[in-house]
């Protein structure tokens, strides 16, 4: 997760939108009266394939939708689930909101830090996991809750972390 | 109108305004950031809070953001309320949390809206004790410096850049307290209006980089009201000088013309004034005749510097010895200077210095502006037009500031729609939301695609004659009496009737054309459209684009063409010539100029630039640039405007002998006639000029006479905090020199004099009011914020429709036919590099795109050309090699030749391509 | 998978319009099963018996109040949507962006009963003359998105969506739009910006979305639960709906209530509007062993803290409002006695500060300051004046002073935490007031 637009340009020469992604973006466009509305979805489509959104993809999407790159970047850097830096193979989203906080989120967070050896916004050296905080996951009845990729878990105790992560190579 | 009660006093205000607008217009102070008079309200900064009460009995009240609160009749509000004051101070405190407090090293310091507002709210001590957030900055190109840490996140920059000026490469990134304004990737800001960011930004994030390179605080700069000399629009500027150099150009508010904004050519193109190589003393060039035939240089030998009297004597001798002396004037010099030249050489010996084909168009434009029944609009009037038809002008390149005005006109559809739903026009985001992509009808006919195309309902890209034919057809569909071109195709017919329809249903249709394509038929077509509208009793306007700062003025003053002048010299009819601020090589074929100059026995040149023409002169007299002189220009609107001398060049550089051209010419006249020199003032020259040319009579009143005083005081050129005046010459002379005296204007080269806002005055050197040091101080000079100057906006109009019934032009061009072995060269205006003087300024040079020939894809295919490959084009004797650019819009058979690229093309001409050996 | 903790027997059509169809095992109720249990009957009724106006009147009488947290009357909102000659047909937007801390009710409806929402949206479309609906769902609700997408396809295939809905001659379709994070997208005008593919900064009101919303057209934004209430109102009428709250509240209907925090059985229940906190806590099995209740949030992170004695109040908009808090989403979060309130406030303000859109000054720059002050107090490094400063911030982040309701939402728990637990804050003050300064940025860390 990055909010800086000034990070050093990362070499992404030769980036081309995958045909399937172009088709998916084109499909999304049809839902809306204006192509710009598909920009968030387009970013997500690209991110699904590459794990994150490189600079060149911003330009590619801008061209695809006929919107200036600055607008796409404005959107990409606004939303927390669009990653403008490389992330690990699996992104762990740890709910840090109040109900989880009330059900011992901080202990779970510290256990993750210790287990993975990284803090929020960081990726393990083997590129396996990136750890990020996330807004209330709507799983407050099962706090503390988290997501790994598309899967939601809760309540999770510090002891369960190793087994939980086993399934994510 | 509505009555509002502010802190127990009653005021009459415009009921359509918001409270902030209304209160500022009353002269009351409310701090604000995100609101801007030209961009409306968005309610983001929360700085403008005031207390609003339900009625006279309500003592509780409620905080409202005055920029978002509509004026209601009988509203009770308080600016002074304690709660409101405390909140406003807190807002500043939050804005300052991450601000670096680097005023001492910040270029905004001293004309900073953030500083002013901080002082106004009384926030003076910091309670925040934690770490500040920091950003990295970007290199945004040669014009704009970037220091994001100073940002207070008011969103004005993006709103100006994207919404107002239509730029796409500056955006807002990030969220929460990490919002970043910049480019997606580092690089030059693309908008030709980027310079306005320096004034729109209320703090020092976007600063004028040309100023940084020789920085001086605003209060240490000397200013004068001036007029931009870089194109014909006539924007008002406030140049600031220190140590004999122009340090920056700020916008000078003129409610009818540029109001808050300038284009980048005007703002950053001043560097030629400061060029090291400028002639500063008279020069005499010894020459030996070399009869090497046409084209060979006529001058060899050394150059000698002269004192003024010596220079005048030698020039006068040369002129007296000549059989006939002609004068070549200049559309970049003032009316006064041109008039003095004309007086010197006599009416029959005066040339305007403008190429014949261009001059013809200029004269015709003046006729059309008076004989079509439609007035020539100011930019402000353009902004209120509700249908626009542009014929042949790529406005971003030929009159950039007008393009910005047209953008506002076309976008104003949103406000019209909003009004229908009861949404006030100042509620900017709401208007934008409702408007979506709605525009007033806008049609563009140009050879190439232009930056305004995106706003257009339909564009028409064609050869000049076809553009004219479209125009004629539009006129015909408005009024069947107007002739219709023969053999129109269906698509053009349909387009023409659609345009006619749109113009006819509009309340205020606008027709724009001009001389950029050098095609009389295009102008005639615009004229017919205007006449047709006028006959159908549609109100409307006709705006005709001229090229240079005084093109209009010179064509009204009158005189022969440059071609005539060159011919006179070449044929030997005349053997002496005085050339005023004009590089003939930029206007005519080099060979032709060489021959003409070679034949002349006496060449006297006056200029502030060392041009190719200067280098050919026997005597060169160092002329003042706009910054060192006063005079009158007539803009394309027909508005005569006075520019005032900013500084006296000899004060800091005693060795300089720079004089206003009109002073030189007067001295020359006195010398030639062996009269005794008596002092001459600008007022006398202006008066004489106004009396001599009936068309220019009102121009005599364009400026303030030297006798003008406010409370018996002259007007100050320097802010009252101006420092170092007594020390700045100490390295030259320890005794303090008397400040230069100005016999020509009411302005003093001093901080002594009137600089206030209470007494209305049209000519304001720099905007300042107590507590208002930034450009926002203009509020204090206006009848209502964003309106007109209280004393009236500067300038007088010379062109207006004369009553009468005008017939249509009935000579229509045939359809353009491409030729097999020839190509039609068409001039292409260009913003950066397309104007003789600013092209000599460094930052502009850095922004100049490579010059290229433009051709259609079809033509390129036929010629087997690809982009970037060099091509040599021959126009008679003239020959130019440039790389090729391919445009999908261009018509086949036509080749675009950028202005000032070396072919001195002023009108379409058929030419040949030189066979190339290698083609990619 | 949120859980409804009521058995099927308790959940009857007459009393539990939102949940009576739910399967005990939490599997989604898809079209066939849904149709069998009165599914889409309200649409049929609307087409045959109602006009836009009569439907809206019914809704107004039923007094269905917005379940997104604001409690604004849905009928009133719909009656303000611009309709008529020259006004283009607009949009129905379902707010399924559920991110309010402590709220997990919309997830249940989306994951398990998507057709109820679609049915509600069709009615909204009909009443508001819309031609297109969008379900704006937060990106993390992956399962819900899949289920809703399937349901949309089913509905389209069965003729409930698309051209000529159910033979009525009226067109209406719904598309699913998923978000990419950011709590502020739940604010209805920010949501519209986000839907348009823009930065989710809110828009100024007026004009309200009903006048000029998505793409400048009339737009109605309603919460999932609000829309899910509409079919039963249309089918059974306003009086029936009013009766559902059994006189426990002036408001009609039932509410999906929930409890999170250290209770024995956290979860969700559909109960009459106006059910008390005590009853709810009882259903949740009371506090976990070894814990007692210190304080609670009645309906999400943006509501004010209440004390145990407030548990006897009816959980409805007006009653909780009078007690100085807000009902919000009606899902209560309980705080156990061992919880430091300063830390909890810090956690909440961190949330709001991070989720600020960055548009207006108090929220963008004031909230991070509050976080830093709370962190200092939490660490015992508070200075004299810090608490006053927090209190003044809480005032300045209040309604009318910021651009949208996000910051006021942040101010409420902060102000109430200081109000009820000032001593805990005071314990963090260990220093006198220091000189004004900002921590220097260490060389090399920029
Ligand atoms: C910061 C903020 C976040 C919000 N988040 C949500 C949300 O996630 N879901 C929701 O339904 N309403 C949310 N709302 C309320 C909406 O703005 C809006 O009032 C609601 O969607 C209207 O629907 P209703 O009238 O059906 O409740 C939020 C409001 C604010 C100020
Ligand atoms: S209160 Fe202001 S900054 Fe905060 S979310 Fe709303 S508009 Fe954005
Ligand atoms: S607070 Fe974590 S899931 Fe709600």
PDB file of C-alpha atoms and ligand atoms in Angstrom, chain C residues 66-72 77 95 97-100 106 183-184 186-188 221-224 226 404-406, ligand 1:
ATOM      1  CA  UNK C  66     -32.362   4.608   7.016  1.00  0.00           C
ATOM      2  CA  UNK C  67     -30.364   1.733   8.405  1.00  0.00           C
ATOM      3  CA  UNK C  68     -27.019   3.050   7.139  1.00  0.00           C
ATOM      4  CA  UNK C  69     -26.623   4.962  10.345  1.00  0.00           C
ATOM      5  CA  UNK C  70     -28.330   8.269   9.719  1.00  0.00           C
ATOM      6  CA  UNK C  71     -31.907   7.206  10.316  1.00  0.00           C
ATOM      7  CA  UNK C  72     -33.261   9.451   7.598  1.00  0.00           C
ATOM      8  CA  UNK C  77     -35.789  10.722   0.698  1.00  0.00           C
ATOM      9  CA  UNK C  95     -24.706   1.244  -0.139  1.00  0.00           C
ATOM     10  CA  UNK C  97     -19.772  -0.575   1.643  1.00  0.00           C
ATOM     11  CA  UNK C  98     -20.143  -1.651   5.263  1.00  0.00           C
ATOM     12  CA  UNK C  99     -16.959  -0.594   7.016  1.00  0.00           C
ATOM     13  CA  UNK C 100     -18.232   1.056  10.152  1.00  0.00           C
ATOM     14  CA  UNK C 106     -25.147  -6.013   5.647  1.00  0.00           C
ATOM     15  CA  UNK C 183     -14.263   3.736   4.712  1.00  0.00           C
ATOM     16  CA  UNK C 184     -15.213   7.141   3.325  1.00  0.00           C
ATOM     17  CA  UNK C 186     -19.649   4.645   2.552  1.00  0.00           C
ATOM     18  CA  UNK C 187     -20.554   8.332   2.788  1.00  0.00           C
ATOM     19  CA  UNK C 188     -23.220   8.568   0.146  1.00  0.00           C
ATOM     20  CA  UNK C 221     -28.531   5.961  -2.093  1.00  0.00           C
ATOM     21  CA  UNK C 222     -29.811   3.536   0.501  1.00  0.00           C
ATOM     22  CA  UNK C 223     -28.257   1.077   2.821  1.00  0.00           C
ATOM     23  CA  UNK C 224     -28.617  -2.670   2.208  1.00  0.00           C
ATOM     24  CA  UNK C 226     -32.998  -0.237   4.387  1.00  0.00           C
ATOM     25  CA  UNK C 404     -19.028  15.709   5.643  1.00  0.00           C
ATOM     26  CA  UNK C 405     -20.112  13.585   8.570  1.00  0.00           C
ATOM     27  CA  UNK C 406     -16.904  11.576   8.733  1.00  0.00           C
TER      28      UNK C 406
HETATM   29  C1  LIG D   1     -18.071   8.441   6.907  1.00  0.00           C
HETATM   30  C2  LIG D   1     -19.360   7.768   6.610  1.00  0.00           C
HETATM   31  C3  LIG D   1     -19.391   6.433   6.297  1.00  0.00           C
HETATM   32  C4  LIG D   1     -20.573   5.807   5.996  1.00  0.00           C
HETATM   33  N1  LIG D   1     -20.555   4.493   5.700  1.00  0.00           N
HETATM   34  C5  LIG D   1     -21.725   3.880   5.394  1.00  0.00           C
HETATM   35  C6  LIG D   1     -21.735   2.520   5.032  1.00  0.00           C
HETATM   36  O1  LIG D   1     -20.709   1.861   4.993  1.00  0.00           O
HETATM   37  N2  LIG D   1     -22.906   1.970   4.713  1.00  0.00           N
HETATM   38  C7  LIG D   1     -24.069   2.673   4.716  1.00  0.00           C
HETATM   39  O2  LIG D   1     -25.102   2.133   4.395  1.00  0.00           O
HETATM   40  N3  LIG D   1     -24.081   3.966   5.046  1.00  0.00           N
HETATM   41  C8  LIG D   1     -22.938   4.582   5.385  1.00  0.00           C
HETATM   42  N4  LIG D   1     -22.964   5.906   5.692  1.00  0.00           N
HETATM   43  C9  LIG D   1     -24.226   6.619   5.621  1.00  0.00           C
HETATM   44  C10 LIG D   1     -24.471   7.071   4.199  1.00  0.00           C
HETATM   45  O3  LIG D   1     -23.850   8.310   3.989  1.00  0.00           O
HETATM   46  C11 LIG D   1     -25.910   7.258   3.855  1.00  0.00           C
HETATM   47  O4  LIG D   1     -26.466   8.072   4.804  1.00  0.00           O
HETATM   48  C12 LIG D   1     -26.652   5.981   3.782  1.00  0.00           C
HETATM   49  O5  LIG D   1     -26.058   5.124   2.873  1.00  0.00           O
HETATM   50  C13 LIG D   1     -28.039   6.284   3.371  1.00  0.00           C
HETATM   51  O6  LIG D   1     -28.775   5.117   3.422  1.00  0.00           O
HETATM   52  P1  LIG D   1     -29.980   4.925   4.409  1.00  0.00           P
HETATM   53  O7  LIG D   1     -30.757   6.196   4.379  1.00  0.00           O
HETATM   54  O8  LIG D   1     -30.656   3.799   3.808  1.00  0.00           O
HETATM   55  O9  LIG D   1     -29.384   4.673   5.727  1.00  0.00           O
HETATM   56  C14 LIG D   1     -21.766   6.526   6.016  1.00  0.00           C
HETATM   57  C15 LIG D   1     -21.739   7.873   6.350  1.00  0.00           C
HETATM   58  C16 LIG D   1     -20.557   8.493   6.637  1.00  0.00           C
HETATM   59  C17 LIG D   1     -20.556   9.929   6.973  1.00  0.00           C
END
